[in-house]
PDB file of C-alpha atoms in Angstrom:
ATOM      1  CA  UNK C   1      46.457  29.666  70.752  1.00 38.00           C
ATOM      2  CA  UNK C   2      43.658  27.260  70.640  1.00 40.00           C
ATOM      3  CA  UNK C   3      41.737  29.066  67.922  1.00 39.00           C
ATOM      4  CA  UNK C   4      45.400  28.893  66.142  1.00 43.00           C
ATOM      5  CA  UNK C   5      45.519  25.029  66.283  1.00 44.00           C
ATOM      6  CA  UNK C   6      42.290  24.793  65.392  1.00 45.00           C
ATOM      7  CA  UNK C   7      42.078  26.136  62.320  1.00 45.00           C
ATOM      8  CA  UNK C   8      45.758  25.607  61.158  1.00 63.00           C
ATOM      9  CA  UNK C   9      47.006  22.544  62.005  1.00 74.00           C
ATOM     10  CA  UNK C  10      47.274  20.546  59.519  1.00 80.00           C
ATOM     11  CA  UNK C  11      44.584  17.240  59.107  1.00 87.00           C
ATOM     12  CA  UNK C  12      47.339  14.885  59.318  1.00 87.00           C
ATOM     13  CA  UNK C  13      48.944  16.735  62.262  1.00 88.00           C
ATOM     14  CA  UNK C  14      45.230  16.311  63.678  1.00 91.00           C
ATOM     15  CA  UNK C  15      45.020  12.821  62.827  1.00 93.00           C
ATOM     16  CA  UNK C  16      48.488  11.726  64.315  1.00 91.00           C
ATOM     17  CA  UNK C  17      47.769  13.153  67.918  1.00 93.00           C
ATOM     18  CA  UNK C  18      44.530  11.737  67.571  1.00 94.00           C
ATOM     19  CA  UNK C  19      46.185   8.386  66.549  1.00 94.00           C
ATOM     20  CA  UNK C  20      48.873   8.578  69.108  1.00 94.00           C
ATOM     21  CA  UNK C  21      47.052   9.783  72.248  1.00 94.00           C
ATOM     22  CA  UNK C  22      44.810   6.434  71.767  1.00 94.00           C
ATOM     23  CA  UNK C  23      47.389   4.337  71.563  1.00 94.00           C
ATOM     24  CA  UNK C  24      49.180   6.385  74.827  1.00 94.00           C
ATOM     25  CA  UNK C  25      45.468   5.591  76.618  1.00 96.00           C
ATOM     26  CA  UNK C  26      44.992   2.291  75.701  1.00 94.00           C
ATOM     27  CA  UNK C  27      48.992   1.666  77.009  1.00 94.00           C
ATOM     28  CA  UNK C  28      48.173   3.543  80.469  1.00 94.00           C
ATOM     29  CA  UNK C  29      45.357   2.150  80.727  1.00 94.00           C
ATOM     30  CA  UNK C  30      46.248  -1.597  79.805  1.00 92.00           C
ATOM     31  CA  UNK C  31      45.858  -2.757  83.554  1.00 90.00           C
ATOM     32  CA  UNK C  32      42.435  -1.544  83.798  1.00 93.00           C
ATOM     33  CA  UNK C  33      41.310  -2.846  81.056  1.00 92.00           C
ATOM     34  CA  UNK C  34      42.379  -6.374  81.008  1.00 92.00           C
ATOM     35  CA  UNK C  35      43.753  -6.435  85.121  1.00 90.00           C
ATOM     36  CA  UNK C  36      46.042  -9.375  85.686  1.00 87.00           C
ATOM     37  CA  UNK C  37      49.037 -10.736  84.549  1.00 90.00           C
ATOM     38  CA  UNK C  38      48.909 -10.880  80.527  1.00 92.00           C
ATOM     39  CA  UNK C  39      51.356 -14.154  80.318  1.00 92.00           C
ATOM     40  CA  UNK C  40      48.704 -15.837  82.542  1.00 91.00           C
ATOM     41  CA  UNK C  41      46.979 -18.889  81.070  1.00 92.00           C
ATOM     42  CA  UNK C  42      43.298 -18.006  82.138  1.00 90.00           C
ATOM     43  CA  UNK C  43      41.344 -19.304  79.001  1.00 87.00           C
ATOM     44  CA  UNK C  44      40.729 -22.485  76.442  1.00 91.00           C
ATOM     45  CA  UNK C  45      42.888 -22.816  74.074  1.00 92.00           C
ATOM     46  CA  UNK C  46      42.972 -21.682  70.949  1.00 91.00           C
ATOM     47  CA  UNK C  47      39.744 -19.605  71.015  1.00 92.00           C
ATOM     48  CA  UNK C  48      39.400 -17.179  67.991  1.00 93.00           C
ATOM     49  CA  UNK C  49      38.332 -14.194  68.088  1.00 93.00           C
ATOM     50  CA  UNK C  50      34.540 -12.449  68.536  1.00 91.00           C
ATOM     51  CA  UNK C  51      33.271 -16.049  69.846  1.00 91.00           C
ATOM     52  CA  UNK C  52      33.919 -15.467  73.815  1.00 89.00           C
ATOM     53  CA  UNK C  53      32.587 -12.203  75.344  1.00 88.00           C
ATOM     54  CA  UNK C  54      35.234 -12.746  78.383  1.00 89.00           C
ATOM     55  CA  UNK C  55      37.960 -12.705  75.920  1.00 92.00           C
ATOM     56  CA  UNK C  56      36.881 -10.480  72.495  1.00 93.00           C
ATOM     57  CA  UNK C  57      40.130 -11.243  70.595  1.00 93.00           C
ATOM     58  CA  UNK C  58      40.570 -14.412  71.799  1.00 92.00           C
ATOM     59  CA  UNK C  59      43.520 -16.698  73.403  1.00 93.00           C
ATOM     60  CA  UNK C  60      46.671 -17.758  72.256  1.00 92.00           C
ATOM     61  CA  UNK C  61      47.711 -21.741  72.172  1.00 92.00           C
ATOM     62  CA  UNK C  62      48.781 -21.280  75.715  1.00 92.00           C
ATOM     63  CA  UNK C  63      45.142 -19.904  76.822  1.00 92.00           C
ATOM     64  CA  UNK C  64      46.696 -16.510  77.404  1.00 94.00           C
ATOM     65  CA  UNK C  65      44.332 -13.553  76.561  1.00 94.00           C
ATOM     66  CA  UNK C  66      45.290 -12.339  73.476  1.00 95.00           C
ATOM     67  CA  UNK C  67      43.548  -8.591  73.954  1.00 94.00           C
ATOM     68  CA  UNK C  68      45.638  -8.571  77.525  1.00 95.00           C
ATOM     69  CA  UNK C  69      48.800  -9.051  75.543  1.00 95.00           C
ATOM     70  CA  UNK C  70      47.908  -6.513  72.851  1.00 95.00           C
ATOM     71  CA  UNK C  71      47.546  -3.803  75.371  1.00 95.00           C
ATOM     72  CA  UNK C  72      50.215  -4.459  77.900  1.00 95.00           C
ATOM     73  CA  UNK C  73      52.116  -4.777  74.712  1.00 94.00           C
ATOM     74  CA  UNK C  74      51.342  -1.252  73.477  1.00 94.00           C
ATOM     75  CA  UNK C  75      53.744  -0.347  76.537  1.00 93.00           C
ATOM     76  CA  UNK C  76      56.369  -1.959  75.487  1.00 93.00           C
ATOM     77  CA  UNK C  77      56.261  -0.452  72.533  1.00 92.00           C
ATOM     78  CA  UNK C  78      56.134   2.694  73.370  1.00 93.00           C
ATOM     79  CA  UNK C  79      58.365   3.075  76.218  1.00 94.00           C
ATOM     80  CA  UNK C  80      60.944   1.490  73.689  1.00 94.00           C
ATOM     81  CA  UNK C  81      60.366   3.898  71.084  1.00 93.00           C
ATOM     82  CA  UNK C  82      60.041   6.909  73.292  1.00 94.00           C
ATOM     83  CA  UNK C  83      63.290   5.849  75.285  1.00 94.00           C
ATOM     84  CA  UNK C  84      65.201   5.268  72.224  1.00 94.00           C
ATOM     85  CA  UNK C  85      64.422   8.483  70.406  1.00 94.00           C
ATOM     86  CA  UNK C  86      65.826  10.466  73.924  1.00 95.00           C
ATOM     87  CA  UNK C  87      68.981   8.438  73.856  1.00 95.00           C
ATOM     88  CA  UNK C  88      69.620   9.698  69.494  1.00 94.00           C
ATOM     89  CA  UNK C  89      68.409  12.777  70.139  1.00 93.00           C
ATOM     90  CA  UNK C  90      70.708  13.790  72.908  1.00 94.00           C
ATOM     91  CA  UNK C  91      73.537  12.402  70.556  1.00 94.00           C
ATOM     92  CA  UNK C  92      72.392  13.544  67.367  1.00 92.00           C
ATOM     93  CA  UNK C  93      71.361  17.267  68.985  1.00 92.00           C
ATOM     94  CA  UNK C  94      74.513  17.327  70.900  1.00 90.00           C
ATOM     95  CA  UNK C  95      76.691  16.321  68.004  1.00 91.00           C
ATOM     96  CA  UNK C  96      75.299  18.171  65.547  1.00 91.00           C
ATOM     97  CA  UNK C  97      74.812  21.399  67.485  1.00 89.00           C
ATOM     98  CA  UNK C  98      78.297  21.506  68.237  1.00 90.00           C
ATOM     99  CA  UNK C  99      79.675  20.314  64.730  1.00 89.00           C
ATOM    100  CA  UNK C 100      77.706  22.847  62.966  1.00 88.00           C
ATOM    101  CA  UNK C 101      77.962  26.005  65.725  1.00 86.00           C
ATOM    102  CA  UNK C 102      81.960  25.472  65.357  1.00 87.00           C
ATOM    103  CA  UNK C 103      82.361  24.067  61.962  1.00 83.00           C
ATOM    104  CA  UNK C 104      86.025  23.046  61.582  1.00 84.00           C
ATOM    105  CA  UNK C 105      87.625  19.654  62.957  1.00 89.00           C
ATOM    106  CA  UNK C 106      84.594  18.848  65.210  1.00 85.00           C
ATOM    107  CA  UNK C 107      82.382  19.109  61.844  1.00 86.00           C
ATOM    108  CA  UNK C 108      84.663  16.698  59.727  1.00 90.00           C
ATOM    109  CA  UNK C 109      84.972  14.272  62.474  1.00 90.00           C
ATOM    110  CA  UNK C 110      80.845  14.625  63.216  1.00 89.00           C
ATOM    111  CA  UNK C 111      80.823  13.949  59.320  1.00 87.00           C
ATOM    112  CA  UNK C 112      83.172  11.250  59.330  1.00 90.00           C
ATOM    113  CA  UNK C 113      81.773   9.862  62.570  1.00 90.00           C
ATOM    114  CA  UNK C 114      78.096   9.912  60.891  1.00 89.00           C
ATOM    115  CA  UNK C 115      79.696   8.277  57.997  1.00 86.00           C
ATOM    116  CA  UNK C 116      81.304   5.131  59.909  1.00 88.00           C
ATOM    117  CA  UNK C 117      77.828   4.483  61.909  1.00 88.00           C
ATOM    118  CA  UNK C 118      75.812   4.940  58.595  1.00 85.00           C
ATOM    119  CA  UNK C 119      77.791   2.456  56.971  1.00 87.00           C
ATOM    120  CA  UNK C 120      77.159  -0.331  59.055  1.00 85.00           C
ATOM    121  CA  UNK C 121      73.732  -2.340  59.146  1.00 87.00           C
ATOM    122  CA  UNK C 122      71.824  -0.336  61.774  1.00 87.00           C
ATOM    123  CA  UNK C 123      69.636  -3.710  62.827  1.00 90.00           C
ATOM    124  CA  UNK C 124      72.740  -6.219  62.865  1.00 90.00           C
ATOM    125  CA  UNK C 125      74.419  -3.436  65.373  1.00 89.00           C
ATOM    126  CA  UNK C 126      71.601  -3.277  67.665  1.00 91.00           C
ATOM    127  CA  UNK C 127      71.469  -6.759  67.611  1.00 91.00           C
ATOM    128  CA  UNK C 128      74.883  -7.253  68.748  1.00 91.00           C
ATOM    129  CA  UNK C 129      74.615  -4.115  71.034  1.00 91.00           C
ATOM    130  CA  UNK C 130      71.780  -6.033  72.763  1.00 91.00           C
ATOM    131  CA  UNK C 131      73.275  -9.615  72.986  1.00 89.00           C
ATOM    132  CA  UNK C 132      76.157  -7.858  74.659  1.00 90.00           C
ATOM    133  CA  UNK C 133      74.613  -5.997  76.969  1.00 87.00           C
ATOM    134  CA  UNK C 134      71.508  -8.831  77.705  1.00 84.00           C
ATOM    135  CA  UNK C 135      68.287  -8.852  76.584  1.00 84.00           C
ATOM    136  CA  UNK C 136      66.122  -6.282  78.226  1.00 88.00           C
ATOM    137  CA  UNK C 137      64.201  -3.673  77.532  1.00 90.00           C
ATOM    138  CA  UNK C 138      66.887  -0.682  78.742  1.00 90.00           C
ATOM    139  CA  UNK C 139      69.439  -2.308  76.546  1.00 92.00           C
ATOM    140  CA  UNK C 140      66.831  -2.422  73.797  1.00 92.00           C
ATOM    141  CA  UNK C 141      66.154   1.358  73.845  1.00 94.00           C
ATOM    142  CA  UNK C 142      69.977   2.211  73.805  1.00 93.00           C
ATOM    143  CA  UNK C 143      71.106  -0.276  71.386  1.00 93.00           C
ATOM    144  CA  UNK C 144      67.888   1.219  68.694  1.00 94.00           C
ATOM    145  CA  UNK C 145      69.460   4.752  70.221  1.00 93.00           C
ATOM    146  CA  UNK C 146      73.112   4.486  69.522  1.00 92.00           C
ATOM    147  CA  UNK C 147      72.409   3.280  66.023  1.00 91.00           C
ATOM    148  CA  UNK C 148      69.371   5.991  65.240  1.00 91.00           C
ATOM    149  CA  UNK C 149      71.356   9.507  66.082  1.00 92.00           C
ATOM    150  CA  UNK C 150      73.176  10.083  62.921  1.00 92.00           C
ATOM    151  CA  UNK C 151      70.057  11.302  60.610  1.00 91.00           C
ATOM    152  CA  UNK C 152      69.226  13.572  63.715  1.00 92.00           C
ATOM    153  CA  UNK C 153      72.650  14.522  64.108  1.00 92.00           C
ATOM    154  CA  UNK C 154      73.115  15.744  60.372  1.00 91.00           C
ATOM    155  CA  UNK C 155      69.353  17.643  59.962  1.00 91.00           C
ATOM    156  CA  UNK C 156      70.715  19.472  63.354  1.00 91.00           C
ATOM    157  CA  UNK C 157      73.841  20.625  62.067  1.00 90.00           C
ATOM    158  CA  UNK C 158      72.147  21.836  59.199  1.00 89.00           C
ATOM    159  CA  UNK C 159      69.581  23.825  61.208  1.00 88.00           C
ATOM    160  CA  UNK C 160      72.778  24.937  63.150  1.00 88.00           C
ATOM    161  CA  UNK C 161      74.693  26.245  60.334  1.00 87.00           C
ATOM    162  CA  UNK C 162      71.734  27.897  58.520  1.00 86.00           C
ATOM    163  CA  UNK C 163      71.193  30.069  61.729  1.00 85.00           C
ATOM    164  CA  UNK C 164      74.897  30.659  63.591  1.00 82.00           C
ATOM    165  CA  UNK C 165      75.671  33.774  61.561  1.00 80.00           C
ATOM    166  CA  UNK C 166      72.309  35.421  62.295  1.00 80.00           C
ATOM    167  CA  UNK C 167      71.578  39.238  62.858  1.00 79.00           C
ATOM    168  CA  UNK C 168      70.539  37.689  66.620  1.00 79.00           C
ATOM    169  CA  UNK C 169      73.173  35.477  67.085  1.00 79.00           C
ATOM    170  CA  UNK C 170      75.634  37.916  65.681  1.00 81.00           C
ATOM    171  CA  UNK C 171      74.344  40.440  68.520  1.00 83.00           C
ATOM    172  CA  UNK C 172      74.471  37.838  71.077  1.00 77.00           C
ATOM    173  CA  UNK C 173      78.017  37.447  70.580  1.00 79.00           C
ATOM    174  CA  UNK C 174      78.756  41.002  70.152  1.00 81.00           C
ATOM    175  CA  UNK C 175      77.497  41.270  74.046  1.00 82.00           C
ATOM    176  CA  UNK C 176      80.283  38.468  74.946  1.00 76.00           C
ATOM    177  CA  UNK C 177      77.977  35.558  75.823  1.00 79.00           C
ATOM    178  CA  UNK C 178      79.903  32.569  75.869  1.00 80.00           C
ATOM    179  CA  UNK C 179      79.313  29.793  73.367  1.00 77.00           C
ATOM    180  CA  UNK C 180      77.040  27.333  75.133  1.00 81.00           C
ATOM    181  CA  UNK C 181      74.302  30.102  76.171  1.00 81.00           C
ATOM    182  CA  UNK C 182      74.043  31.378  72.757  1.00 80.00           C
ATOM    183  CA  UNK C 183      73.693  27.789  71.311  1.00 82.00           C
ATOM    184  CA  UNK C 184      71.345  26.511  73.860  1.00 82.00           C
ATOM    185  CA  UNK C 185      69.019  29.870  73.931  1.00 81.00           C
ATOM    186  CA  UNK C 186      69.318  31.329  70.575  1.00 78.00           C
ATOM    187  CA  UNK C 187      70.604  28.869  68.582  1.00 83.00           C
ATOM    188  CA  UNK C 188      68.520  25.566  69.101  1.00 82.00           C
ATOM    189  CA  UNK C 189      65.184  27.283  70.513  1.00 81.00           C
ATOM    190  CA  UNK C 190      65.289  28.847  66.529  1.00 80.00           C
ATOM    191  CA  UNK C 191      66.014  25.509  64.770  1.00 79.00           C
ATOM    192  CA  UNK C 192      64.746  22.818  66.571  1.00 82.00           C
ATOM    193  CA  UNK C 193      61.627  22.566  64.736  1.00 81.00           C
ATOM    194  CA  UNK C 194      62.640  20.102  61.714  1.00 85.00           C
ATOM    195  CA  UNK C 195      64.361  18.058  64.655  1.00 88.00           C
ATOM    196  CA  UNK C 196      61.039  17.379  66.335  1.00 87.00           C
ATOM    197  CA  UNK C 197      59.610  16.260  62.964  1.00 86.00           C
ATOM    198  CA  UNK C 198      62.042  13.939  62.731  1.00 90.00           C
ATOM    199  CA  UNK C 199      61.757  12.440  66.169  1.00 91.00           C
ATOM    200  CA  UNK C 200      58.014  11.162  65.439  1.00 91.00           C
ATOM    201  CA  UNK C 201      60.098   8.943  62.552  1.00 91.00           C
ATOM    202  CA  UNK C 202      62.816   7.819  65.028  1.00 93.00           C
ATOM    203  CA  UNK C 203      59.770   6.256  67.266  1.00 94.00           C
ATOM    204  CA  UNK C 204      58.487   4.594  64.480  1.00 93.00           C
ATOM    205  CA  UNK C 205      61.704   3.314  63.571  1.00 93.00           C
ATOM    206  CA  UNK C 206      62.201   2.053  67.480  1.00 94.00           C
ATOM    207  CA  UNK C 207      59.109   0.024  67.370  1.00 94.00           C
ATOM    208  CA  UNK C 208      59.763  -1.710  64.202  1.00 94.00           C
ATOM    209  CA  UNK C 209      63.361  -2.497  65.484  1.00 94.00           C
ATOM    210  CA  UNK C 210      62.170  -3.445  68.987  1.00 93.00           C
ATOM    211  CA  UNK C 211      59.550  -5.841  67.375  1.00 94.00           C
ATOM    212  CA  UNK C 212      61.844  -7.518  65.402  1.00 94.00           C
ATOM    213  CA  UNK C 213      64.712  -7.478  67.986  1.00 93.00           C
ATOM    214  CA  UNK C 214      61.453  -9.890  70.240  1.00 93.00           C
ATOM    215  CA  UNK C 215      60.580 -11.751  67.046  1.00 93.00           C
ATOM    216  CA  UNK C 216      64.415 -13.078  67.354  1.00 91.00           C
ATOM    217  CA  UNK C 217      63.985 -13.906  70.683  1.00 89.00           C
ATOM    218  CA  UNK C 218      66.139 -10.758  71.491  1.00 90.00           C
ATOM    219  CA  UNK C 219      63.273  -8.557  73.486  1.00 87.00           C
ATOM    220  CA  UNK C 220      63.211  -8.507  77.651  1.00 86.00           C
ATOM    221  CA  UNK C 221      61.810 -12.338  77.997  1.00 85.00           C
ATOM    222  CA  UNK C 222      59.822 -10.557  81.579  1.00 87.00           C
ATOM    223  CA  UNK C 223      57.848  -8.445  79.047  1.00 89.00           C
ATOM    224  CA  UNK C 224      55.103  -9.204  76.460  1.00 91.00           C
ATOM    225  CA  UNK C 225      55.912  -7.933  72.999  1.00 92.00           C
ATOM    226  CA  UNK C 226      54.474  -7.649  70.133  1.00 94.00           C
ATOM    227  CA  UNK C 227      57.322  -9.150  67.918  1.00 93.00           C
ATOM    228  CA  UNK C 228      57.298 -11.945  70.629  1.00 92.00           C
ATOM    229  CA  UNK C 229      53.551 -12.673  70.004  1.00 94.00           C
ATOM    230  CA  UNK C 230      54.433 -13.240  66.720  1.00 94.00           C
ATOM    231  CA  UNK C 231      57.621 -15.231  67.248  1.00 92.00           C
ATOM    232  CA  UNK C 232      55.974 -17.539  69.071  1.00 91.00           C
ATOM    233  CA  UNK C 233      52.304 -17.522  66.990  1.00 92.00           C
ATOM    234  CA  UNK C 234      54.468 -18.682  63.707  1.00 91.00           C
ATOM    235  CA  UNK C 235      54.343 -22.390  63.782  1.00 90.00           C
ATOM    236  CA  UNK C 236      50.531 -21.833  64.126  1.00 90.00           C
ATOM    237  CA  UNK C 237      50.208 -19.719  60.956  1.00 86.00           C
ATOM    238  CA  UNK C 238      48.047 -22.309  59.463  1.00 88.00           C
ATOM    239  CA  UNK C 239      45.769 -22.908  62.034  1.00 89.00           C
ATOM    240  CA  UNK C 240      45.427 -19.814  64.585  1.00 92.00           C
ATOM    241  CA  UNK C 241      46.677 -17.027  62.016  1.00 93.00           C
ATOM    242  CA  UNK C 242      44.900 -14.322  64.006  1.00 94.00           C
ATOM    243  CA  UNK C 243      47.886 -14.801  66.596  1.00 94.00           C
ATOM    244  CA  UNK C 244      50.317 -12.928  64.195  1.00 94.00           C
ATOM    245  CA  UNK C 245      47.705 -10.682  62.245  1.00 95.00           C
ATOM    246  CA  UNK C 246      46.561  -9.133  65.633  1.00 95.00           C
ATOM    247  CA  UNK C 247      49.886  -8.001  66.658  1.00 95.00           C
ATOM    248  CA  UNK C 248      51.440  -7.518  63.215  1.00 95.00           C
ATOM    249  CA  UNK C 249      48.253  -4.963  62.858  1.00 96.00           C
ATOM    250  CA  UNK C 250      48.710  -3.507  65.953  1.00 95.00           C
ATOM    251  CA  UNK C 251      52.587  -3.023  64.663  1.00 96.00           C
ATOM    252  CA  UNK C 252      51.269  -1.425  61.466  1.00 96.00           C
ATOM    253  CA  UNK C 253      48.751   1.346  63.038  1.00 95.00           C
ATOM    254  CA  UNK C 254      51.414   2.254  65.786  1.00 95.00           C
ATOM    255  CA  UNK C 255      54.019   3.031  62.625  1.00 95.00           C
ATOM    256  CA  UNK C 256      51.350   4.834  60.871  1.00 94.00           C
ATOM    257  CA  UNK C 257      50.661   7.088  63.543  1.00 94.00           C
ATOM    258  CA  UNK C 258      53.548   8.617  65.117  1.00 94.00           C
ATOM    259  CA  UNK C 259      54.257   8.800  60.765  1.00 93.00           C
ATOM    260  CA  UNK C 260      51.039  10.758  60.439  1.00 92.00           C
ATOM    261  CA  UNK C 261      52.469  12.983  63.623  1.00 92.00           C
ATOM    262  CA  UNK C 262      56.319  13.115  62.183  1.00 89.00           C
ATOM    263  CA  UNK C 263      54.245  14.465  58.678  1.00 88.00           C
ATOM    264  CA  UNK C 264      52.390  16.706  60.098  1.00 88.00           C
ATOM    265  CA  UNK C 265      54.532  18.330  62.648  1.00 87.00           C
ATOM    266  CA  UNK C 266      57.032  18.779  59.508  1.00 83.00           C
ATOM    267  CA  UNK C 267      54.276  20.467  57.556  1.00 82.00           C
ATOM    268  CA  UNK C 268      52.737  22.313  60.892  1.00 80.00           C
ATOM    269  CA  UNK C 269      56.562  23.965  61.558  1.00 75.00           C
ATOM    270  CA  UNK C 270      57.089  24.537  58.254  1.00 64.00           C
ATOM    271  CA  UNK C 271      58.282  28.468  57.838  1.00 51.00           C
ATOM    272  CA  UNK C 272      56.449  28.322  54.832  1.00 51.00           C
ATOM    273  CA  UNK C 273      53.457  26.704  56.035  1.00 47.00           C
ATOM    274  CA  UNK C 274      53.208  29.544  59.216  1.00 46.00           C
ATOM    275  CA  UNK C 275      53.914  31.965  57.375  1.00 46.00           C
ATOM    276  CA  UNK C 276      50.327  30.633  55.362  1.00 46.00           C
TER     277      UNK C 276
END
């Protein structure tokens, strides 16, 4: 298996872990690295970046370390992202494996349920989701959640109709094995693949939404965020512009990798590519 991965997984499969595991480390291990409380003011004001060894990217116009922020940041960021894309993909998966398994009326209303949620403005319905429910970071991840399942929902019901009248599945329900065992053991386990792809894009998705949901002041207010950073860096654009390009670049590579991973998983479970 590990000469298999070695010498067929795909560079930008390669890349993405690579990509994403640093960005996992640094998150774990934000409290090593910069120990303390990240909204503390422990610095000057104001200092740029590179010109104290004590802070290396600086402080903010509070004297708050920016570097501290960055990293504790990371796991917001990720938790968000990662919590989100469980809450659409046990919708979309759940949905769409029934919907296309059964076909019938529970695939027109999937369809016309996918329909009704992909109509409205995904970002303006979290946004509401989450001043309903308070701003926090659990109501973050299931607001981005409830309005990210639909694309999973339709790619799984896709998978799910492709496979339900195959020689396997056929035999499986030749033996009389009810409905739910076939789907969740034959079925899924043989389609799945194209679903994980996609879930690497969900993330990305998440973190955008969640840093835009803090830039609006609509992130947990306990938590440091990213989109928060730069929220409350933007009257300073002028003067201390580092304070939004650090955590606007910080937004950028996290996007780019779990895209790198969603790209290469897709080409990695590829039938195509395996077959290779």
């Amino acid at each position: 298996m590990s000469a298999r991965f070695s010498f067929s997984t795909p560079p930008t499969l390669r890349l993405g872990v690579l990509c994403v595991g640093s960005l996992a480390l640094l998150a774990v291990a934000a409290g090593l690295l910069r120990p303390g409380d990240p909204m503390a003011m422990v610095g000057p004001r104001g200092l740029w970046p590179l010109t104290d060894g004590a802070f290396p990217l600086g402080t903010d116009q509070l004297g708050r370390d920016v570097a501290a922020q960055l990293l504790f940041g990371a796991r917001v960021s990720l938790a968000v992202g990662v919590g989100a894309a469980a809450v659409a993909t046990l919708i979309g998966v759940g949905l769409g494996a029934v919907a296309g398994y059964f076909g019938g009326v529970a695939d027109q209303l999937l369809s016309r349920l996918c329909d009704y949620v992909q109509t409205l403005p995904s970002f303006l319905l979290s946004m509401v989701l989450v001043a309903v429910l308070a701003p926090s970071i659990g109501s973050v991840m299931l607001a981005i959640g409830l309005t990210s399942w639909p694309e999973i929902a339709r790619l799984t019901r896709a998978e799910v109709l492709r496979i339900r009248n195959a020689d396997w599945v056929l035999a499986a329900r030749t033996m009389g094995l009810g409905h739910g065992h076939i789907l969740l053991n034959h079925v899924l386990p043989n389609g799945i693949a194209p679903v994980v792809a996609m879930i690497a894009a969900v993330v990305a998705h998440a973190v955008l939404v969640e840093a835009a949901l803090a830039f609006l002041g609509l992130g947990d207010p306990n938590l440091v965020s990213w989109g928060a950073m730069i929220g409350n860096a933007r009257p300073l654009l002028r003067t201390l512009w580092y304070l939004m390009a650090l955590p606007g670049l910080a937004i950028f590579a996290t996007v780019m990798a779990f895209t790198l991973l969603g790209n290469g998983l897709s080409e990695r479970l590829d039938p195509r590519e395996a077959s290779r």
